[in-house]
Coordinates of C-alpha atoms in Angstrom, one line a residue:
Chain I
X104 CA 0.0 0.0 0.0
X105 CA 1.6 3.2 -1.2
X106 CA 1.8 6.1 1.3
X107 CA -0.6 8.8 0.3
X108 CA 2.0 11.3 1.4
X109 CA 4.4 10.1 -1.3
X110 CA 1.9 10.7 -4.1
X111 CA 2.3 13.6 -6.4
X112 CA -0.2 16.3 -5.7
X113 CA -2.8 16.7 -8.5
X114 CA -3.1 20.1 -10.1
X115 CA -5.5 22.3 -8.1
X116 CA -5.6 20.0 -5.1
X117 CA -4.8 21.5 -1.8
X118 CA -2.0 20.1 0.2
X119 CA -4.1 19.0 3.1
X120 CA -4.1 15.3 2.7
X121 CA -5.6 13.2 5.5
X122 CA -2.6 12.2 7.7
X123 CA -2.1 9.2 9.9
X124 CA -0.1 9.5 13.2
X125 CA 1.2 6.0 12.7
X126 CA 4.1 5.1 10.5
X127 CA 3.2 1.4 10.5
X128 CA 0.2 1.7 8.2
X129 CA 2.3 2.7 5.1
X130 CA 4.3 -0.6 5.3
X131 CA 1.3 -3.0 5.6
X132 CA 0.4 -5.1 2.6
X133 CA -3.2 -5.3 3.6
X134 CA -5.2 -3.2 6.0
X135 CA -8.4 -4.8 7.3
X136 CA -10.9 -2.3 8.6
X137 CA -12.6 -5.0 10.6
X138 CA -15.5 -3.0 12.1
X139 CA -16.4 -1.6 8.6
X140 CA -16.1 -5.0 6.9
X141 CA -13.7 -3.4 4.3
X142 CA -10.1 -4.2 3.4
X143 CA -7.6 -2.6 1.1
X144 CA -7.1 -6.0 -0.5
X145 CA -10.7 -6.5 -1.5
X146 CA -11.9 -2.9 -2.0
X147 CA -10.5 -0.1 -4.2
X148 CA -10.5 2.7 -1.6
X149 CA -9.3 5.5 -4.0
X150 CA -12.0 4.6 -6.5
X151 CA -14.7 4.2 -3.8
X152 CA -13.8 7.2 -1.6
X153 CA -11.2 9.4 -3.3
X154 CA -13.7 12.2 -4.0
X155 CA -14.9 12.5 -0.4
X156 CA -14.8 16.1 1.0
X157 CA -17.4 15.9 3.8
X158 CA -17.7 13.2 6.3
X159 CA -20.8 13.5 8.6
X160 CA -21.1 11.1 11.5
X161 CA -23.8 10.5 14.1
X162 CA -24.9 7.8 16.6
X163 CA -27.9 6.3 15.0
X164 CA -27.7 4.2 11.8
X165 CA -31.2 5.2 10.6
X166 CA -30.5 8.9 11.1
X167 CA -27.3 8.6 9.0
X168 CA -29.3 6.9 6.3
X169 CA -31.9 9.6 6.4
X170 CA -29.1 12.2 6.2
X171 CA -27.6 10.8 3.0
X172 CA -31.0 10.8 1.4
X173 CA -31.6 14.4 2.5
X174 CA -28.2 15.6 1.3
X175 CA -28.7 13.9 -2.0
X176 CA -31.9 15.9 -2.5
X177 CA -30.2 19.1 -1.4
X178 CA -27.3 18.6 -3.8
X179 CA -29.6 17.6 -6.7
X180 CA -28.1 14.1 -6.7
X181 CA -31.3 12.3 -5.7
X182 CA -33.6 10.7 -8.2
X183 CA -36.9 8.8 -7.9
X184 CA -36.3 5.2 -6.7
X185 CA -32.7 6.0 -5.7
X186 CA -31.3 3.7 -3.1
X187 CA -28.3 4.4 -0.9
X188 CA -26.8 1.0 -0.1
X189 CA -25.0 0.5 3.2
X190 CA -21.3 0.3 2.2
X191 CA -20.6 -1.6 5.5
X192 CA -23.2 -4.3 4.8
X193 CA -20.7 -7.0 5.8
X194 CA -21.0 -6.0 9.4
X195 CA -23.6 -4.7 11.8
X196 CA -21.2 -2.6 13.9
X197 CA -21.5 0.6 11.8
X198 CA -23.4 1.8 8.7
X199 CA -21.9 4.0 5.9
X200 CA -23.6 5.7 3.0
X201 CA -22.2 7.9 0.2
X202 CA -23.5 10.4 -2.3
X203 CA -21.2 12.6 -4.4
X204 CA -18.5 14.0 -2.0
X205 CA -20.5 13.3 1.1
X206 CA -19.9 10.3 3.3
X207 CA -22.4 9.6 6.2
X208 CA -21.3 7.1 8.9
X209 CA -23.0 5.9 12.1
X210 CA -20.8 5.6 15.2
X211 CA -23.0 4.1 18.0
X212 CA -22.9 5.7 21.5
X213 CA -19.9 6.8 23.6
X214 CA -16.3 7.6 23.2
X215 CA -15.0 4.0 22.7
X216 CA -17.6 3.3 20.0
X217 CA -16.9 6.5 18.0
X218 CA -13.1 6.0 18.5
X219 CA -13.1 2.6 16.8
X220 CA -15.0 4.1 13.9
X221 CA -12.7 7.1 13.7
X222 CA -9.5 5.0 13.6
X223 CA -10.9 3.0 10.7
X224 CA -12.5 6.1 9.0
X225 CA -9.3 8.1 9.1
X226 CA -7.4 5.1 7.7
X227 CA -10.0 4.7 5.0
X228 CA -9.6 8.4 4.0
X229 CA -5.8 8.0 4.0
X230 CA -5.9 4.9 1.8
X231 CA -8.3 6.7 -0.5
X232 CA -5.8 9.6 -0.7
X233 CA -8.5 12.1 0.3
X234 CA -7.6 15.7 0.8
X235 CA -9.4 18.8 2.2
X236 CA -11.8 16.8 4.2
X237 CA -14.2 18.4 6.7
X238 CA -15.7 16.1 9.4
X239 CA -18.9 17.1 11.2
X240 CA -20.6 15.2 14.0
X241 CA -24.4 15.7 13.8
X242 CA -25.9 14.4 17.0
X243 CA -28.3 14.7 19.8
X244 CA -27.5 16.0 23.3
X245 CA -29.0 17.3 26.6
X246 CA -29.1 21.1 26.8
X247 CA -28.3 23.2 29.8
X248 CA -30.4 26.4 30.0
X249 CA -31.6 26.2 26.4
X250 CA -35.1 25.7 24.9
X251 CA -35.4 22.0 23.8
X252 CA -34.8 21.8 20.1
X253 CA -32.0 24.4 20.2
X254 CA -28.9 23.5 18.2
X255 CA -25.4 23.9 19.8
X256 CA -22.3 24.4 17.6
X257 CA -19.4 23.3 19.8
X258 CA -16.8 26.0 20.5
X259 CA -14.8 23.6 22.7
X260 CA -15.3 20.0 23.8
X261 CA -14.7 19.6 27.6
X262 CA -14.6 16.6 29.9
X263 CA -16.8 15.9 33.0
X264 CA -14.6 18.2 35.0
X265 CA -15.0 20.9 32.4
X266 CA -11.4 20.6 31.2
X267 CA -10.8 21.0 27.4
X268 CA -8.9 17.7 27.3
X269 CA -9.3 14.1 26.1
X270 CA -7.5 11.7 28.4
X271 CA -6.6 8.1 27.4
X272 CA -4.6 5.3 28.9
X273 CA -2.0 4.0 26.5
X274 CA 0.3 1.2 27.8
X275 CA -0.5 2.2 31.4
X276 CA 0.5 5.8 30.8
X277 CA -2.0 8.7 30.9
X278 CA -2.0 10.5 27.5
X279 CA -3.8 13.9 27.3
X280 CA -4.7 15.4 24.0
X281 CA -6.4 18.7 23.1
X282 CA -9.9 18.9 21.9
X283 CA -9.6 22.0 19.7
X284 CA -12.2 22.5 16.9
X285 CA -12.0 24.6 13.8
X286 CA -12.9 28.2 14.7
X287 CA -13.7 29.3 11.2
X288 CA -15.9 26.3 10.7
X289 CA -17.9 27.3 13.8
X290 CA -18.4 30.8 12.3
X291 CA -19.4 29.4 8.9
X292 CA -21.9 27.0 10.5
X293 CA -23.4 29.8 12.7
X294 CA -23.8 31.9 9.5
X295 CA -25.6 29.0 7.8
X296 CA -28.0 28.7 10.7
X297 CA -28.7 32.5 10.5
X298 CA -29.3 32.1 6.7
X299 CA -31.8 29.3 7.4
X300 CA -33.5 31.1 10.3
X301 CA -35.4 27.9 11.1
X302 CA -34.4 27.1 14.7
X303 CA -32.4 28.7 17.6
X304 CA -28.7 28.0 17.4
X305 CA -25.9 29.0 19.8
X306 CA -22.2 28.5 20.0
X307 CA -21.1 27.0 23.3
X308 CA -18.9 24.5 25.0
X309 CA -20.0 20.8 24.9
X310 CA -19.4 18.5 27.8
X311 CA -18.5 14.9 26.7
X312 CA -19.1 12.3 29.4
X313 CA -18.4 8.5 29.6
X314 CA -21.9 7.8 31.1
X315 CA -25.4 9.0 30.3
X316 CA -26.9 8.6 33.8
X317 CA -24.6 9.1 36.8
X318 CA -22.0 10.7 34.5
X319 CA -24.4 13.4 33.5
X320 CA -25.9 13.8 37.0
X321 CA -29.2 12.2 36.1
X322 CA -31.5 11.2 38.9
X323 CA -33.3 8.4 37.0
X324 CA -30.6 5.7 36.4
X325 CA -30.5 2.3 38.1
X326 CA -27.8 3.9 40.4
X327 CA -27.9 7.3 41.9
X328 CA -26.3 8.4 45.2
X329 CA -26.7 12.2 45.0
X330 CA -29.6 14.7 45.4
X331 CA -31.5 17.0 43.1
X332 CA -29.6 19.9 44.8
X333 CA -26.2 18.2 44.0
X334 CA -27.3 17.8 40.4
X335 CA -28.4 21.4 40.0
X336 CA -25.2 22.7 41.5
X337 CA -23.2 20.5 39.0
X338 CA -25.2 21.6 36.0
X339 CA -25.1 25.3 37.1
X340 CA -21.3 25.1 37.5
X341 CA -21.2 23.6 34.0
X342 CA -23.3 26.4 32.6
X343 CA -21.0 29.0 34.3
X344 CA -18.1 27.3 32.5
X345 CA -19.8 28.0 29.2
X346 CA -21.2 24.5 28.7
X347 CA -24.5 24.6 26.8
X348 CA -24.9 20.9 26.1
X349 CA -23.8 17.4 27.1
X350 CA -23.2 14.4 24.9
X351 CA -20.8 11.4 24.7
X352 CA -18.5 11.7 21.7
X353 CA -17.3 15.2 21.1
X354 CA -13.9 15.1 22.9
X355 CA -12.4 12.1 21.1
X356 CA -13.9 13.3 17.8
X357 CA -12.2 16.7 18.2
X358 CA -9.0 15.1 19.4
X359 CA -8.6 12.5 16.6
X360 CA -9.7 14.8 13.8
X361 CA -7.2 17.4 15.1
X362 CA -4.4 15.0 15.2
X363 CA -5.0 13.8 11.6
X364 CA -5.6 17.0 9.8
X365 CA -9.3 17.0 9.4
X366 CA -11.3 20.2 9.9
X367 CA -13.9 19.2 12.4
X368 CA -17.1 20.6 13.9
X369 CA -19.8 19.2 16.3
X370 CA -23.4 20.2 15.7
X371 CA -25.9 18.8 18.2
X372 CA -29.6 19.4 18.8
X373 CA -30.7 19.5 22.5
X374 CA -33.6 17.1 23.2
X375 CA -34.4 18.5 26.6
X376 CA -33.3 21.2 29.1
X377 CA -31.4 19.3 31.8
X378 CA -32.1 22.0 34.4
X379 CA -35.7 21.0 34.1
X380 CA -35.6 17.3 34.0
X381 CA -33.8 14.1 33.0
X382 CA -36.2 12.0 31.1
X383 CA -36.5 12.3 27.3
X384 CA -40.3 12.1 27.1
X385 CA -41.3 14.5 24.3
X386 CA -43.6 13.0 21.7
X387 CA -41.9 11.0 19.0
X388 CA -42.7 13.4 16.2
X389 CA -41.3 16.4 18.2
X390 CA -38.0 14.5 18.8
X391 CA -37.9 13.4 15.2
X392 CA -38.2 17.0 14.0
X393 CA -35.5 18.1 16.5
X394 CA -33.1 15.4 15.1
X395 CA -33.5 16.8 11.6
X396 CA -32.2 20.2 12.6
X397 CA -28.4 19.5 12.6
X398 CA -29.0 17.6 9.3
X399 CA -30.7 20.7 7.8
X400 CA -27.9 23.0 9.0
X401 CA -25.1 20.8 7.8
X402 CA -26.9 20.0 4.5
X403 CA -27.2 23.7 3.9
X404 CA -23.5 24.2 4.8
X405 CA -22.3 21.5 2.3
X406 CA -24.6 22.8 -0.4
X407 CA -23.2 26.4 0.0
X408 CA -19.6 25.1 0.0
X409 CA -20.0 23.1 -3.1
X410 CA -21.7 26.0 -4.9
X411 CA -19.0 28.3 -3.8
X412 CA -16.3 25.9 -4.9
X413 CA -17.9 25.9 -8.4
X414 CA -18.1 29.7 -8.5
X415 CA -15.4 32.0 -10.0
X416 CA -14.2 33.5 -6.7
X417 CA -14.5 30.3 -4.7
X418 CA -10.9 28.9 -4.8
X419 CA -9.6 32.1 -3.1
X420 CA -12.4 32.5 -0.6
X421 CA -14.1 29.4 0.6
X422 CA -13.1 26.2 -1.2
X423 CA -14.2 23.0 0.5
X424 CA -10.6 22.4 1.5
X425 CA -10.4 25.5 3.6
X426 CA -7.5 27.1 1.7
X427 CA -7.5 30.9 1.6
Chain S
X59 CA -45.2 2.6 39.8
X60 CA -45.1 0.4 42.9
X61 CA -41.8 -0.5 44.3
X62 CA -41.0 -4.2 43.6
X63 CA -39.4 -4.4 46.9
X64 CA -42.7 -3.7 48.6
X65 CA -44.5 -6.5 46.8
X66 CA -45.3 -9.7 48.7
X67 CA -43.1 -12.6 47.8
X68 CA -44.8 -15.3 45.8
X69 CA -44.7 -18.8 47.2
X70 CA -41.6 -20.6 46.1
X71 CA -39.9 -17.5 44.7
X72 CA -36.5 -16.7 46.0
X73 CA -35.9 -13.5 47.8
X74 CA -33.4 -12.1 45.3
X75 CA -35.4 -9.5 43.5
X76 CA -33.5 -7.2 41.1
X77 CA -32.6 -4.1 43.1
X78 CA -32.0 -0.5 42.1
X79 CA -29.5 1.7 43.9
X80 CA -31.7 4.7 43.4
X81 CA -34.6 5.6 45.6
X82 CA -36.0 8.0 43.1
X83 CA -37.4 5.4 40.6
X84 CA -40.0 4.1 43.0
X85 CA -41.6 7.5 43.2
X86 CA -41.8 8.2 39.5
X87 CA -45.2 8.1 37.8
X88 CA -43.7 7.1 34.5
X89 CA -40.2 5.8 33.6
X90 CA -39.2 6.2 30.0
X91 CA -36.4 3.8 29.0
X92 CA -35.5 6.1 26.1
X93 CA -32.8 4.0 24.4
X94 CA -35.1 0.9 24.4
X95 CA -38.1 2.8 23.2
X96 CA -40.2 1.4 26.1
X97 CA -42.0 3.1 28.9
X98 CA -43.9 2.0 32.0
X99 CA -46.9 4.0 30.9
X100 CA -47.2 2.3 27.5
X101 CA -45.9 -1.2 28.2
X102 CA -46.9 -3.8 30.8
X103 CA -43.4 -4.7 32.1
X104 CA -44.5 -7.4 34.6
X105 CA -46.5 -9.1 31.8
X106 CA -43.8 -8.7 29.2
X107 CA -40.8 -9.6 31.3
X108 CA -41.8 -10.9 34.7
X109 CA -40.7 -14.5 33.9
X110 CA -37.2 -13.5 32.8
X111 CA -34.5 -15.5 34.6
X112 CA -31.6 -15.3 32.1
X113 CA -30.4 -12.1 30.4
X114 CA -27.7 -12.6 27.7
X115 CA -26.1 -9.5 26.2
X116 CA -23.6 -9.0 23.4
X117 CA -22.3 -6.2 21.2
X118 CA -23.8 -7.1 17.8
X119 CA -27.6 -6.9 17.1
X120 CA -27.5 -9.8 14.6
X121 CA -25.6 -12.0 16.9
X122 CA -28.1 -11.5 19.7
X123 CA -30.9 -12.3 17.2
X124 CA -29.1 -15.5 16.2
X125 CA -28.7 -16.3 19.9
X126 CA -32.4 -16.1 20.7
X127 CA -33.2 -18.4 17.8
X128 CA -30.5 -20.8 18.9
X129 CA -31.7 -20.9 22.5
X130 CA -35.3 -21.3 21.4
X131 CA -34.2 -24.5 19.6
X132 CA -32.2 -25.7 22.5
X133 CA -35.1 -25.2 24.9
X134 CA -37.6 -26.8 22.6
X135 CA -39.5 -23.5 22.2
X136 CA -38.7 -23.0 18.5
X137 CA -41.1 -24.0 15.8
X138 CA -41.1 -23.8 12.0
X139 CA -41.6 -20.2 10.8
X140 CA -41.2 -18.8 14.2
X141 CA -40.2 -15.2 14.3
X142 CA -38.5 -13.4 17.1
X143 CA -39.5 -9.7 16.8
X144 CA -37.3 -7.0 18.1
X145 CA -38.9 -5.7 21.3
X146 CA -37.0 -2.4 20.9
X147 CA -38.3 -1.8 17.3
X148 CA -39.1 1.8 18.2
X149 CA -35.4 2.7 18.3
X150 CA -32.2 1.6 16.5
X151 CA -29.9 2.1 19.6
X152 CA -30.3 -1.5 20.9
X153 CA -32.2 -4.7 19.9
X154 CA -34.0 -7.0 22.3
X155 CA -35.4 -10.5 21.8
X156 CA -37.2 -12.9 24.2
X157 CA -38.1 -16.5 24.3
X158 CA -39.4 -18.2 27.5
X159 CA -37.3 -17.0 30.4
X160 CA -34.4 -15.8 28.2
X161 CA -33.9 -12.2 27.2
X162 CA -31.2 -11.4 24.6
X163 CA -30.1 -7.8 24.3
X164 CA -27.4 -6.1 22.1
X165 CA -25.3 -3.4 23.7
X166 CA -23.0 -1.9 21.0
X167 CA -19.3 -1.4 21.7
X168 CA -17.6 0.1 24.7
X169 CA -18.3 0.9 28.4
X170 CA -20.6 3.9 27.8
X171 CA -22.7 2.0 25.3
X172 CA -23.3 -1.0 27.5
X173 CA -23.7 1.2 30.6
X174 CA -26.7 3.0 29.0
X175 CA -28.2 -0.4 28.1
X176 CA -27.6 -1.8 31.6
X177 CA -29.2 1.2 33.4
X178 CA -32.3 0.7 31.4
X179 CA -32.2 -3.1 31.5
X180 CA -31.9 -3.2 35.3
X181 CA -34.8 -0.7 35.6
X182 CA -36.8 -2.9 33.2
X183 CA -36.2 -6.0 35.3
X184 CA -37.1 -4.0 38.5
X185 CA -40.3 -2.7 37.0
X186 CA -41.1 -6.2 35.8
X187 CA -40.5 -7.5 39.4
X188 CA -38.0 -10.1 38.2
X189 CA -36.2 -12.3 40.7
X190 CA -33.3 -14.7 40.6
X191 CA -31.9 -13.2 37.4
X192 CA -28.6 -14.4 35.9
X193 CA -26.9 -12.0 33.4
X194 CA -24.2 -13.3 31.0
X195 CA -22.3 -11.3 28.5
X196 CA -21.5 -13.4 25.4
X197 CA -18.9 -11.5 23.4
X198 CA -15.8 -11.4 21.3
X199 CA -12.3 -10.4 22.4
X200 CA -8.6 -10.5 21.7
X201 CA -6.8 -13.3 23.4
X202 CA -3.4 -13.2 25.0
X203 CA -1.4 -16.4 24.6
X204 CA -4.4 -18.5 23.6
X205 CA -5.2 -20.3 20.4
X206 CA -7.7 -18.2 18.4
X207 CA -11.2 -19.6 19.0
X208 CA -10.6 -20.3 22.6
X209 CA -13.3 -19.2 25.0
X210 CA -12.5 -17.3 28.2
X211 CA -14.7 -17.3 31.2
X212 CA -13.8 -14.2 33.2
X213 CA -12.6 -14.7 36.7
X214 CA -12.1 -11.0 37.3
X215 CA -12.6 -7.9 35.1
X216 CA -9.6 -5.6 35.3
X217 CA -8.8 -2.1 33.8
X218 CA -6.0 -1.1 31.5
X219 CA -3.6 -0.9 34.4
X220 CA -4.6 -4.5 35.4
X221 CA -6.6 -3.3 38.5
X222 CA -9.9 -5.0 39.4
X223 CA -11.8 -1.7 39.5
X224 CA -14.3 0.3 37.5
X225 CA -13.7 4.0 37.8
X226 CA -16.2 6.6 36.9
X227 CA -16.5 10.4 37.3
X228 CA -19.7 11.4 39.1
X229 CA -20.3 15.1 39.8
X230 CA -16.5 15.8 39.4
X231 CA -15.7 13.1 42.0
X232 CA -13.8 9.8 41.2
X233 CA -16.0 6.9 42.1
X234 CA -14.4 3.4 42.2
X235 CA -16.5 0.2 42.2
X236 CA -15.5 -3.4 42.4
X237 CA -15.8 -5.7 39.4
X238 CA -16.5 -9.0 41.2
X239 CA -18.2 -11.7 39.3
X240 CA -20.0 -14.8 40.6
X241 CA -17.5 -17.5 41.4
X242 CA -20.0 -20.3 41.4
X243 CA -21.2 -19.3 38.0
X244 CA -17.7 -19.4 36.7
X245 CA -17.4 -23.0 37.9
X246 CA -20.8 -24.0 36.5
X247 CA -19.9 -22.5 33.1
X248 CA -16.5 -24.2 33.1
X249 CA -18.3 -27.5 33.8
X250 CA -20.7 -26.9 30.9
X251 CA -17.8 -26.4 28.6
X252 CA -16.2 -29.6 29.8
X253 CA -19.6 -31.4 29.2
X254 CA -19.7 -30.1 25.7
X255 CA -16.1 -30.8 24.9
X256 CA -16.3 -28.8 21.7
X257 CA -13.7 -26.0 22.1
X258 CA -10.9 -25.0 24.4
X259 CA -12.1 -23.0 27.4
X260 CA -10.1 -21.3 30.2
X261 CA -10.9 -19.2 33.2
X262 CA -8.8 -16.0 33.3
X263 CA -8.8 -12.3 34.0
X264 CA -10.3 -10.1 31.3
X265 CA -8.9 -6.6 30.6
X266 CA -11.6 -4.1 29.8
X267 CA -10.3 -1.0 27.9
X268 CA -11.8 2.3 26.7
X269 CA -10.2 2.0 23.3
X270 CA -9.6 -0.8 20.7
X271 CA -6.5 0.5 19.1
X272 CA -4.1 2.5 21.3
X273 CA -5.9 1.4 24.4
X274 CA -5.1 -2.3 23.6
X275 CA -1.6 -1.6 22.3
X276 CA -2.4 -2.2 18.7
X277 CA 0.1 -1.1 16.1
X278 CA -2.5 -0.6 13.3
X279 CA -4.6 2.3 14.4
X280 CA -4.7 5.8 12.8
X281 CA -2.6 6.8 15.8
X282 CA 0.3 4.9 17.3
X283 CA 3.4 6.3 19.1
X284 CA 4.9 3.1 20.5
X285 CA 6.9 0.2 19.2
X286 CA 6.3 -3.6 18.7
X287 CA 8.6 -4.1 21.7
X288 CA 6.6 -1.7 23.9
X289 CA 3.4 -3.6 22.8
X290 CA 4.9 -7.0 23.6
X291 CA 6.1 -5.9 27.0
X292 CA 2.6 -4.6 27.9
X293 CA 0.8 -7.7 26.7
X294 CA 3.4 -10.0 28.5
X295 CA 2.8 -8.0 31.7
X296 CA -0.9 -8.4 31.2
X297 CA -0.4 -12.2 30.8
X298 CA 1.7 -12.3 33.9
X299 CA -1.2 -10.6 35.8
X300 CA -3.5 -13.5 34.8
X301 CA -5.1 -11.7 31.9
X302 CA -6.1 -14.0 29.1
X303 CA -8.3 -11.7 26.9
X304 CA -9.1 -8.0 26.2
X305 CA -12.5 -6.5 25.5
X306 CA -14.4 -3.3 26.2
X307 CA -17.4 -3.9 28.4
X308 CA -16.7 -6.4 31.2
X309 CA -15.8 -4.0 34.0
X310 CA -18.9 -1.9 34.0
X311 CA -21.0 -5.0 33.4
X312 CA -19.6 -6.7 36.5
X313 CA -19.8 -3.5 38.5
X314 CA -23.5 -2.7 37.7
X315 CA -24.8 -6.3 38.0
X316 CA -23.0 -6.6 41.3
X317 CA -24.5 -3.4 42.6
X318 CA -28.0 -4.5 41.7
X319 CA -28.1 -8.1 42.8
X320 CA -27.7 -9.9 39.5
X321 CA -25.5 -13.0 39.3
X322 CA -23.2 -12.2 36.4
X323 CA -20.7 -13.8 34.1
X324 CA -18.6 -12.9 31.1
X325 CA -18.0 -15.5 28.4
X326 CA -16.0 -14.3 25.4
X327 CA -14.4 -16.0 22.5
X328 CA -10.9 -14.9 21.4
X329 CA -10.8 -14.0 17.7
X330 CA -7.0 -13.8 17.5
X331 CA -3.9 -14.1 19.6
X332 CA -2.7 -10.6 20.3
X333 CA 0.9 -11.8 20.9
X334 CA 1.0 -12.7 17.2
X335 CA -0.8 -9.8 15.6
X336 CA -3.4 -7.0 15.7
X337 CA -5.6 -7.4 12.6
X338 CA -8.7 -9.6 12.7
X339 CA -8.2 -11.2 9.3
X340 CA -9.4 -14.8 9.6
X341 CA -11.9 -15.9 7.0
X342 CA -15.5 -14.9 7.6
X343 CA -16.7 -18.4 8.1
X344 CA -14.0 -19.1 10.7
X345 CA -14.9 -16.0 12.7
X346 CA -18.6 -16.8 12.4
X347 CA -18.0 -20.2 13.9
X348 CA -15.9 -18.7 16.7
X349 CA -18.7 -16.3 17.6
X350 CA -21.1 -19.2 18.0
X351 CA -19.0 -20.8 20.8
X352 CA -20.1 -18.5 23.7
X353 CA -23.7 -19.0 22.5
X354 CA -23.4 -22.8 22.5
X355 CA -21.8 -22.8 26.0
X356 CA -24.3 -20.4 27.5
X357 CA -27.2 -22.1 25.6
X358 CA -26.1 -25.4 27.2
X359 CA -25.9 -23.8 30.6
X360 CA -29.4 -22.4 30.4
X361 CA -30.8 -25.6 29.2
X362 CA -29.2 -27.5 32.1
X363 CA -30.4 -25.0 34.6
X364 CA -34.0 -25.1 33.4
X365 CA -33.9 -29.0 33.3
X366 CA -32.5 -29.1 36.8
X367 CA -35.1 -26.6 38.1
X368 CA -37.8 -28.9 36.8
X369 CA -36.2 -32.0 38.4
X370 CA -37.1 -33.3 41.9
X371 CA -33.8 -32.3 43.6
X372 CA -33.3 -29.1 41.7
X373 CA -34.7 -26.5 44.1
X374 CA -32.2 -27.5 46.8
X375 CA -29.2 -27.9 44.5
X376 CA -29.2 -25.7 41.4
X377 CA -32.3 -23.7 40.9
X378 CA -32.0 -20.9 38.4
X379 CA -32.1 -18.4 41.2
X380 CA -28.9 -19.7 42.7
X381 CA -30.4 -20.5 46.1
X382 CA -29.0 -23.6 47.9

């Protein structure tokens, strides 16, 4: 497998290839992406994925399938009877769909689940020699002090102690990585939401936890050893630290995209206001509409970017690769 | 919703009801198990689940569907054309199937994913007033120093530093819980494997990590900053600490079952020997057969238990509730 870094740059292509932080991969004869059911020896990655510029990820398989169909319509690539087959049909761990330059991938719930997916996704983009890729997580979350249905664009992903760090144990050593996200992308997405004018959107910090119940100070799990007052103090302290929503994937998503040269953003809708309750008990149709909001925002963003990239001034202003 | 603990015990029923460690639940008018798509106000939990005695969980939805069909056959509850509908059909987060006293639930990958499922599963069993429940994780793992296809019955779940602990952040405080598993259950399962005589089975410690690549010392992730020698030293140290396999759910599974009065065991097949490689590249049919092994072992165990419970000496020796 040739190293993408050794390939000659194509005319007009930006020099922002997806990079690995692992010298071993370039020397492997075959790379089996086990949890995708794909392998470099059985699939032609450059042919299948070489044109990918936007990767959108979210927890739920059905939501990521709905997203690819929605984006296909927005980009004029949908047609009656069109099907979007699951590229990872050999496994039930993740689902993956593609239309034009957009890849849509499910990642399950929690840091470990999205991390497995990201390791294999980033290797896939590397093997496919992709460049100028933007990765956006479109997810659901609990809001703090926001009207349910509000969308939060993450300024910074923080941990359960409000620190902008992602900590991991590697060979019995504590490794801490930053969780920076792309500031320009935040501004562009905020502008897209203003253009749409369909739902409230804020920029705020996002707390990423390892647990949904005790880890997010819920009172309704199978285990709970604190009071409503303790919970309120914790969530109020989080609000004071600029946190506007809580989910379970943002920190490792930011950390890994950052390490491997992907522009990254996190756009989550809030399904409830955690200052007022813990249970997600809104009617199904209300929750379903909320979950479409990040899709509509990011669909609009992609459509605008591709239109700008085709326009005369685009390469100098807002090409999909982010070059200025 | 009445507290199960306040219910009068039925004649012949053991006093080992599933317990919650949260006094709030008994006072809630409705409990929405959001990630199951079930609620106490729309589903009759005692009628649907009151007879459950065995809960088997595993990462993959299709594997857990295959398991319920297999168990139905083993217990003589299968019939031509039988369908096993997904009880969680209102969501795509988890899948759940039931036949007789056996519940089969998928949990995705990683501690956060299985923890969400366990919180809601344990509440489900509590609302259903279940007693004498045995919970068994049937999963896949990487082996250390074992022939691929070997099955490991977990003696103790340990973390990435080999400690028998599950650590969690709750309201900015570090909470550490034990990861004890049921010793008698380990012996019973080991005896079942000996009875079957179909595949090698060992009892050993199981390391539970938060990451599949760097967290398990793999050399083939998108990120890797250590050498083959570092990896071998880590895995050899793990082996010396009695660790025979590595997976991503055992510690929180042991910890939560333990806290809530469920007898629990972890039975995982090893898909590869990590001392010899990192990639899971065996042919599909070989891996598929490996993945059936924990199902066959646990299916045999359940069948034996139910047969013993029907036998004359059973209540005093080996009832499904574990009473002696």
